[in-house]
XYZ file of C-alpha atoms in Angstrom:
559
model
C -46.522 1.180 18.427
C -43.267 2.852 17.431
C -41.221 5.625 18.970
C -41.976 8.946 17.259
C -39.234 10.846 19.082
C -36.718 12.434 16.683
C -34.430 15.441 16.628
C -34.927 18.267 14.131
C -31.744 19.392 12.316
C -32.273 22.936 13.612
C -32.722 21.897 17.250
C -30.683 24.069 19.607
C -30.098 26.743 16.966
C -31.607 30.258 16.806
C -35.175 30.373 15.558
C -35.359 31.339 11.850
C -37.662 34.203 10.905
C -40.076 31.870 9.119
C -40.794 30.024 12.394
C -42.059 33.148 14.189
C -45.758 33.672 14.829
C -47.712 36.606 13.398
C -48.904 38.304 16.583
C -51.400 40.569 14.820
C -52.929 37.589 13.004
C -53.228 35.555 16.210
C -55.024 38.391 17.962
C -57.275 39.103 14.990
C -58.299 35.435 14.877
C -58.842 35.496 18.653
C -61.533 38.149 18.192
C -62.940 37.059 14.835
C -63.424 33.295 15.080
C -66.558 32.090 16.813
C -65.954 28.490 17.916
C -68.409 25.771 16.969
C -69.205 23.756 20.123
C -70.414 20.891 17.917
C -66.789 20.434 16.853
C -64.946 18.579 19.669
C -61.660 20.400 19.063
C -63.382 23.775 19.520
C -64.965 23.080 22.897
C -63.598 24.142 26.261
C -61.447 21.294 27.594
C -59.608 21.484 30.920
C -56.563 19.226 31.122
C -54.070 18.952 33.983
C -53.081 22.602 33.391
C -56.347 24.264 32.414
C -57.798 25.026 28.984
C -55.308 25.447 26.144
C -55.562 26.071 22.430
C -54.745 28.462 19.624
C -56.907 31.091 17.991
C -56.566 30.200 14.264
C -57.878 26.687 14.982
C -60.884 27.962 16.926
C -59.693 26.417 20.188
C -58.678 29.569 22.087
C -60.843 32.554 21.212
C -62.675 35.409 22.862
C -65.856 33.340 23.142
C -64.013 30.549 24.989
C -62.452 32.900 27.517
C -65.639 34.895 28.069
C -67.547 31.658 28.710
C -64.868 30.298 31.065
C -64.691 33.595 32.974
C -68.489 33.618 33.331
C -68.374 30.014 34.552
C -65.700 30.964 37.109
C -67.816 33.890 38.350
C -70.810 31.573 38.780
C -68.646 28.912 40.454
C -67.481 31.506 42.986
C -71.061 32.440 43.829
C -72.035 28.794 44.251
C -69.033 28.118 46.536
C -69.415 31.332 48.544
C -66.043 32.695 47.427
C -66.436 36.428 48.004
C -62.864 37.652 48.399
C -60.589 39.031 45.692
C -59.663 37.043 42.617
C -56.012 37.563 41.672
C -55.839 37.874 37.883
C -52.501 37.613 36.077
C -51.088 36.685 32.696
C -47.817 35.646 31.113
C -46.187 37.006 27.933
C -47.710 34.824 25.199
C -49.308 36.793 22.364
C -52.817 35.603 23.242
C -52.440 36.240 26.965
C -53.034 39.991 26.717
C -56.393 39.813 24.880
C -57.491 36.904 27.075
C -56.615 38.945 30.182
C -58.808 41.768 28.881
C -61.718 39.423 28.140
C -61.480 37.840 31.583
C -61.457 41.169 33.406
C -64.402 42.456 31.350
C -66.529 39.468 32.370
C -65.432 39.244 35.992
C -65.959 42.977 36.581
C -69.412 42.826 35.005
C -70.268 40.021 37.423
C -69.221 42.141 40.397
C -66.168 40.027 41.202
C -63.518 41.850 43.203
C -60.407 41.498 41.065
C -56.797 42.231 41.994
C -54.577 42.938 38.984
C -50.859 43.839 38.787
C -50.196 47.500 39.492
C -48.345 47.935 36.202
C -50.600 45.535 34.231
C -47.420 43.579 33.520
C -46.925 39.795 33.509
C -46.964 37.892 36.803
C -45.812 34.303 37.375
C -47.984 31.439 38.599
C -46.136 30.966 41.942
C -46.530 34.672 42.714
C -50.295 34.294 42.263
C -50.363 31.165 44.444
C -48.421 33.030 47.130
C -50.828 35.991 46.984
C -53.876 33.719 47.347
C -52.436 31.874 50.347
C -51.231 35.090 51.992
C -54.726 36.565 51.806
C -56.345 33.375 53.082
C -54.049 33.032 56.094
C -51.975 30.121 54.861
C -52.313 26.730 56.528
C -53.899 28.030 59.719
C -56.476 30.167 57.922
C -57.546 27.456 55.508
C -57.611 24.765 58.201
C -59.913 26.903 60.338
C -62.494 26.739 57.546
C -63.582 30.325 58.159
C -62.817 32.901 55.466
C -60.995 36.099 56.396
C -63.058 39.233 56.858
C -62.785 40.047 53.155
C -63.721 36.505 52.084
C -61.697 33.727 50.478
C -59.368 34.736 47.636
C -58.701 32.668 44.520
C -56.944 33.301 41.207
C -56.707 32.977 37.452
C -53.504 32.842 35.432
C -53.717 33.343 31.670
C -50.944 31.090 30.365
C -50.265 27.995 28.255
C -47.075 27.485 30.309
C -44.105 26.458 28.141
C -46.225 25.848 25.026
C -45.308 27.448 21.666
C -45.868 31.180 21.092
C -49.099 30.675 19.157
C -50.887 28.985 22.052
C -53.043 30.435 24.795
C -54.122 29.048 28.152
C -56.426 29.674 31.111
C -56.048 28.056 34.527
C -57.998 28.553 37.739
C -56.573 28.288 41.261
C -59.152 27.939 44.085
C -58.638 29.319 47.626
C -56.066 26.618 48.430
C -53.765 28.379 45.947
C -52.934 25.369 43.783
C -54.312 23.849 40.589
C -58.044 23.173 40.726
C -59.123 19.584 41.246
C -61.111 17.672 38.656
C -64.507 18.288 40.278
C -63.969 22.044 39.936
C -62.511 22.030 36.422
C -65.213 19.675 35.125
C -67.936 21.941 36.489
C -66.338 25.042 34.955
C -65.752 23.216 31.676
C -69.342 21.938 31.565
C -70.848 25.367 32.255
C -68.520 27.117 29.781
C -69.487 24.707 27.003
C -73.164 25.211 27.802
C -72.617 28.953 27.437
C -70.917 28.400 24.084
C -73.884 26.346 22.927
C -76.429 28.893 24.141
C -74.640 31.863 22.625
C -73.276 34.986 24.326
C -76.590 36.066 25.871
C -75.856 34.689 29.346
C -72.301 36.076 29.478
C -72.277 39.377 31.358
C -69.649 41.804 30.138
C -68.550 45.449 30.207
C -65.937 47.364 28.213
C -62.300 46.939 29.274
C -61.866 50.601 30.245
C -64.927 50.378 32.498
C -63.642 47.140 33.992
C -60.279 48.745 34.800
C -62.010 51.689 36.454
C -64.597 49.628 38.330
C -64.764 49.945 42.112
C -64.297 46.178 42.296
C -60.970 46.292 40.439
C -57.835 47.140 42.410
C -54.160 47.226 41.487
C -51.443 45.763 43.667
C -47.718 45.112 43.648
C -47.660 41.318 43.698
C -43.890 40.947 43.273
C -42.602 42.565 46.478
C -44.609 40.471 48.989
C -43.468 37.288 47.252
C -39.851 38.482 47.146
C -39.919 39.466 50.821
C -41.373 36.147 51.974
C -38.905 34.135 49.887
C -36.430 34.532 52.754
C -38.727 32.366 54.895
C -38.233 29.480 52.461
C -34.619 29.858 51.341
C -31.431 30.914 53.122
C -30.902 33.946 50.898
C -28.529 35.514 53.422
C -26.168 32.564 52.925
C -26.411 33.045 49.147
C -25.635 36.754 49.502
C -22.786 36.256 51.963
C -21.151 33.575 49.832
C -21.290 35.838 46.789
C -22.773 33.121 44.588
C -22.882 34.390 41.006
C -26.283 33.486 39.597
C -27.461 33.615 35.996
C -31.211 33.680 35.400
C -33.058 33.409 32.095
C -36.786 34.233 32.294
C -37.091 32.894 28.714
C -39.126 35.978 27.806
C -41.622 35.235 30.552
C -43.311 36.547 33.656
C -40.488 35.952 36.152
C -38.370 38.874 34.916
C -39.758 41.572 37.218
C -39.961 39.227 40.207
C -36.328 38.181 39.809
C -35.252 41.811 39.617
C -37.100 42.591 42.852
C -35.705 39.497 44.600
C -32.122 40.337 43.613
C -32.419 43.956 44.714
C -34.269 43.235 47.958
C -31.866 40.495 49.111
C -28.617 41.815 47.654
C -28.004 38.829 45.396
C -25.377 38.732 42.648
C -27.987 37.766 40.050
C -27.659 38.582 36.361
C -30.617 38.418 33.989
C -29.082 36.789 30.921
C -31.970 37.687 28.636
C -34.388 40.455 29.587
C -36.265 40.581 26.298
C -40.048 40.320 26.287
C -41.162 39.486 22.763
C -44.426 37.594 22.134
C -42.851 35.892 19.110
C -40.052 34.583 21.382
C -37.666 35.256 18.492
C -34.641 34.971 20.821
C -35.302 31.294 21.514
C -33.388 28.355 20.115
C -35.512 25.645 18.524
C -36.650 22.660 20.574
C -36.034 19.021 19.639
C -38.813 18.999 17.016
C -37.962 22.326 15.389
C -40.665 24.236 17.256
C -40.219 27.266 19.455
C -41.089 26.042 22.926
C -40.005 27.704 26.164
C -39.233 24.414 27.875
C -36.567 25.015 30.496
C -35.980 21.266 30.869
C -34.987 20.902 27.191
C -31.271 21.148 26.327
C -32.279 22.482 22.911
C -34.555 25.252 24.189
C -31.997 26.065 26.900
C -28.989 26.124 24.548
C -28.346 29.844 25.057
C -28.109 29.574 28.848
C -26.115 26.348 28.666
C -23.608 28.229 26.533
C -23.126 30.663 29.438
C -22.609 28.002 32.105
C -18.994 28.955 32.801
C -19.914 32.605 33.374
C -21.826 31.806 36.585
C -21.526 29.611 39.644
C -25.029 28.355 38.939
C -27.755 29.386 36.505
C -31.400 28.603 35.922
C -34.207 29.186 33.469
C -37.945 29.353 33.994
C -40.819 29.040 31.532
C -43.190 31.934 30.636
C -45.431 31.543 33.694
C -42.548 30.677 36.016
C -43.803 27.355 37.330
C -40.975 25.228 35.921
C -37.222 25.260 36.395
C -34.099 24.275 34.494
C -30.817 24.160 36.422
C -27.469 24.760 34.696
C -24.123 24.160 36.425
C -20.520 24.393 35.360
C -19.934 20.736 36.131
C -22.978 19.207 34.447
C -24.563 21.713 32.083
C -28.361 21.340 32.163
C -29.410 18.883 34.852
C -31.986 16.267 34.015
C -35.152 17.253 35.970
C -35.242 13.884 37.743
C -31.638 14.327 38.845
C -32.349 17.735 40.318
C -35.455 16.509 42.145
C -33.370 13.780 43.815
C -30.660 16.279 44.771
C -33.175 18.811 46.104
C -34.894 16.175 48.236
C -31.578 14.920 49.620
C -30.435 18.438 50.505
C -33.706 19.750 51.932
C -34.736 16.779 54.052
C -31.176 16.514 55.318
C -31.059 20.104 56.509
C -34.507 21.566 57.156
C -34.819 20.959 60.906
C -38.076 22.906 61.065
C -39.928 20.490 58.805
C -42.387 18.033 60.397
C -40.637 14.788 61.329
C -43.262 12.667 59.600
C -43.646 14.703 56.418
C -43.349 12.786 53.179
C -41.479 13.126 49.910
C -44.018 13.749 47.156
C -43.308 12.378 43.673
C -45.317 11.445 40.603
C -45.470 7.879 39.313
C -43.232 8.742 36.369
C -40.464 10.326 38.428
C -37.143 8.552 38.942
C -36.826 5.772 41.502
C -33.574 7.452 42.573
C -35.949 9.542 44.687
C -37.163 6.393 46.454
C -33.606 5.357 47.267
C -32.784 8.805 48.652
C -35.994 8.863 50.700
C -35.282 5.400 52.132
C -31.830 6.500 53.272
C -33.361 9.616 54.860
C -36.038 7.537 56.590
C -38.820 9.437 54.841
C -42.073 8.098 53.472
C -42.673 8.456 49.710
C -46.071 9.821 48.654
C -46.429 8.629 45.050
C -49.303 10.162 43.064
C -50.547 10.393 39.455
C -49.225 13.043 37.079
C -50.489 16.516 37.992
C -49.369 18.945 40.681
C -52.913 19.153 42.059
C -52.220 15.877 43.868
C -49.672 17.607 46.134
C -51.903 20.507 47.184
C -53.524 18.954 50.266
C -50.220 17.518 51.524
C -48.341 20.802 51.167
C -51.187 22.628 52.888
C -51.295 20.248 55.836
C -47.536 19.675 56.064
C -48.012 15.948 55.476
C -45.929 16.430 52.308
C -42.871 18.679 52.668
C -41.761 18.515 49.048
C -43.799 17.821 45.926
C -42.070 17.380 42.587
C -42.895 16.307 39.039
C -40.510 14.808 36.499
C -41.480 17.637 34.130
C -39.408 20.111 36.202
C -42.087 21.471 38.498
C -41.867 21.475 42.295
C -42.492 23.383 45.500
C -41.750 22.810 49.172
C -42.425 24.103 52.663
C -41.012 27.175 54.360
C -38.033 26.626 56.628
C -40.315 26.535 59.696
C -42.585 23.942 58.059
C -45.284 26.412 56.994
C -46.902 26.298 53.566
C -45.205 28.337 50.818
C -46.951 27.855 47.479
C -49.292 25.061 46.480
C -48.405 25.472 42.822
C -45.082 24.818 41.134
C -42.404 27.471 41.671
C -39.550 27.775 39.187
C -38.016 30.772 40.956
C -37.846 28.867 44.240
C -36.183 25.798 42.731
C -33.761 27.933 40.756
C -32.574 29.862 43.795
C -32.418 26.656 45.833
C -29.532 25.609 43.586
C -27.671 28.744 44.697
C -28.409 27.969 48.350
C -27.007 24.451 47.939
C -23.757 25.857 46.620
C -23.573 28.590 49.255
C -24.248 26.302 52.215
C -22.572 23.079 51.157
C -19.928 24.172 48.663
C -21.148 21.810 45.935
C -23.426 22.620 43.012
C -26.390 20.351 42.169
C -24.438 18.558 39.442
C -21.717 17.589 41.902
C -24.361 16.512 44.399
C -26.021 14.234 41.858
C -22.659 12.663 41.010
C -22.347 11.808 44.705
C -25.791 10.153 44.638
C -24.703 8.082 41.628
C -21.622 7.025 43.546
C -23.838 5.906 46.413
C -26.733 4.257 44.556
C -25.692 3.749 40.925
C -26.762 5.428 37.678
C -30.263 4.759 36.379
C -31.138 5.241 32.690
C -34.413 7.071 32.043
C -36.306 7.838 28.863
C -39.729 8.967 27.658
C -41.086 8.240 24.193
C -44.284 9.245 22.446
C -45.910 6.355 20.617
C -48.810 6.656 18.118
C -52.190 5.665 19.561
C -55.715 5.890 18.203
C -58.424 7.594 20.284
C -59.822 4.129 21.021
C -56.444 2.868 22.245
C -56.017 5.959 24.405
C -59.447 5.424 25.942
C -58.656 1.786 26.771
C -55.289 2.719 28.254
C -56.901 5.317 30.504
C -59.357 2.811 31.978
C -57.213 -0.287 32.485
C -57.314 -2.313 35.686
C -54.406 -4.362 37.000
C -56.265 -7.533 36.027
C -56.169 -6.432 32.377
C -52.350 -6.542 32.282
C -50.961 -10.097 31.829
C -47.364 -9.385 32.790
C -45.210 -11.878 34.699
C -41.807 -10.760 33.434
C -40.440 -7.629 31.814
C -37.021 -7.293 30.169
C -35.856 -10.517 31.835
C -36.992 -9.647 35.347
C -39.967 -10.767 37.378
C -42.769 -8.209 37.646
C -43.188 -7.095 41.252
C -46.148 -4.733 40.797
C -48.760 -3.748 38.226
C -50.354 -0.442 39.151
C -53.355 1.368 37.736
C -53.884 3.427 40.885
C -51.273 5.474 42.734
C -49.793 4.024 45.947
C -49.786 7.407 47.673
C -53.474 8.262 47.417
C -55.271 5.472 45.561
C -56.191 7.802 42.691
C -56.502 6.353 39.196
C -53.339 6.734 37.139
C -55.239 7.029 33.879
C -52.843 4.408 32.497
C -50.573 1.803 34.042
C -47.195 1.290 35.692
C -45.295 -2.005 35.734
C -42.416 -2.454 38.198
C -39.529 -4.941 38.415
C -36.471 -5.162 40.647
C -34.297 -3.373 38.073
C -36.704 -0.947 36.500
C -40.205 0.139 35.612
C -42.311 1.618 32.858
C -45.453 3.711 32.885
C -47.818 4.564 30.047
C -50.587 7.115 29.872
C -52.512 8.723 27.016
C -51.785 12.262 25.903
C -54.630 14.692 26.516
C -53.916 16.710 23.365
C -52.365 14.385 20.767
C -53.001 10.907 19.375
C -50.049 9.437 21.211
C -49.394 7.526 24.381
C -46.562 8.713 26.604
C -44.345 5.831 27.675
C -41.820 6.442 30.475
C -39.199 3.924 31.523
C -36.262 3.673 33.878
C -33.640 0.954 34.253
C -30.918 0.301 36.798
C -29.414 -2.249 34.391
C -27.900 0.106 31.811
C -28.908 1.539 28.452
C -29.278 -1.814 26.710
C -31.633 -3.019 29.427
C -33.609 0.236 29.142
C -33.986 -0.266 25.379
C -35.293 -3.808 25.932
C -37.609 -2.594 28.693
C -39.073 0.086 26.412
C -39.513 -2.337 23.529
C -41.371 -4.846 25.686
C -43.346 -2.080 27.374
C -44.639 -0.785 24.056
C -45.535 -4.317 22.953
C -47.435 -4.878 26.198
C -49.318 -1.600 25.835
C -50.243 -2.564 22.262
C -51.487 -5.934 23.521
C -53.723 -4.565 26.278
C -55.134 -1.639 24.253
C -55.370 -3.237 20.809
């Protein structure tokens, strides 16, 4: 198993014309290709972020989306979900036709659908907020009784930060966050059955009829989110301090929301790039030479990093607005793990309205700097597998006040301890950086430097290593007894985990911990690679040794 990570010579440079997608071709293939459900790559497959694919390969086509939408409509009937379904999309080329397909099927099934008043893009956290607002937040959901109009849920058409040629579909149940596995498996199973049976059982009407249907209503989703944001962040402090904020929507769905937030709260916020182009031609290439709207990548974020001295703080968000990338004058683009640690330190140290016993939520592959910060704060750490769905129940109940993933996704409670969103919120985390500076006088980069002065400087790295489907399957089903590890990189092994300490859920891989570091490995859901994460408190050389031995151990237990 070798490291496949490499840097393309064009990484961080403007995207050449020959790297741009053909939007017309993508949409023509979306309509024309009928997927073959006997081919595994052309079936509906829900991962941690819904179904994703691309139309020319027969993995994201009209038939897929019609079948998934029909399965969602049937799921709602089975679960007694009778309220409005909030339907939104991002700015990917395939999102518009998939939005149309979804509305055609949902309207034909009599589902009450709320769509944006201008039919424009809407970000994932705005949808999560709208669902929770309708359902009465924590109190309404805890009561177990739907509001008079019935429980609301939502669908966001997005492949997140994936390349411009990809499409995606994700479903958020009445709790407002990502659907759990029992729901996605049922939807996936029914959608594939519909693909196998043909289109006969998919109910559908023309798009114009669906738009005009009595069950379809239009609503401004941006303003309610923008208004309520002041219950989560101290936006008055940001305004009063005159913090100059740069924001790059990266061609995505946060543009209109950010404009409304800035106007409503009087913020000095400049949109650094307001272009909406489904080819994303304004992007700089990512590490592998692909166009990818990854706001945690220094290559994809090169344009905003180049503007760091023009603002007090700046941030980017991916096309559906659920991820964040923080840029400061002192540090450039912050590593996502660094910002999570800083955010936790700041929030738990100053949010007096948060429940005294609420935990810090982190994934197993997030930095152990978070554990050190939490220990100093006297807060419990709730460590879960990869996937934001694992934070939903805790954020709803208040048992978890902050949930964050190493992949630059997080959300947290309102200032009074109430639930905000149960999905990741890139706008929230971006503006939190401005609040930190306004309230404490230090930007997040300076705050992380202080944490390093207190605890030391860990080295962290993720590599993608080749793995056969058989190796991936074995890795996903390991038990602790299958891992013969007594030492790792010269240190005694203190824990071998195949389930998460926070909730006992299967990791779908393994994590091995020592006094000076750890590694975790899990199979990719879309590629023939295993993702190996490692962190060392013993320096870069120790990290390199830890990774080398980690990969050898993974080879041993999966080979």
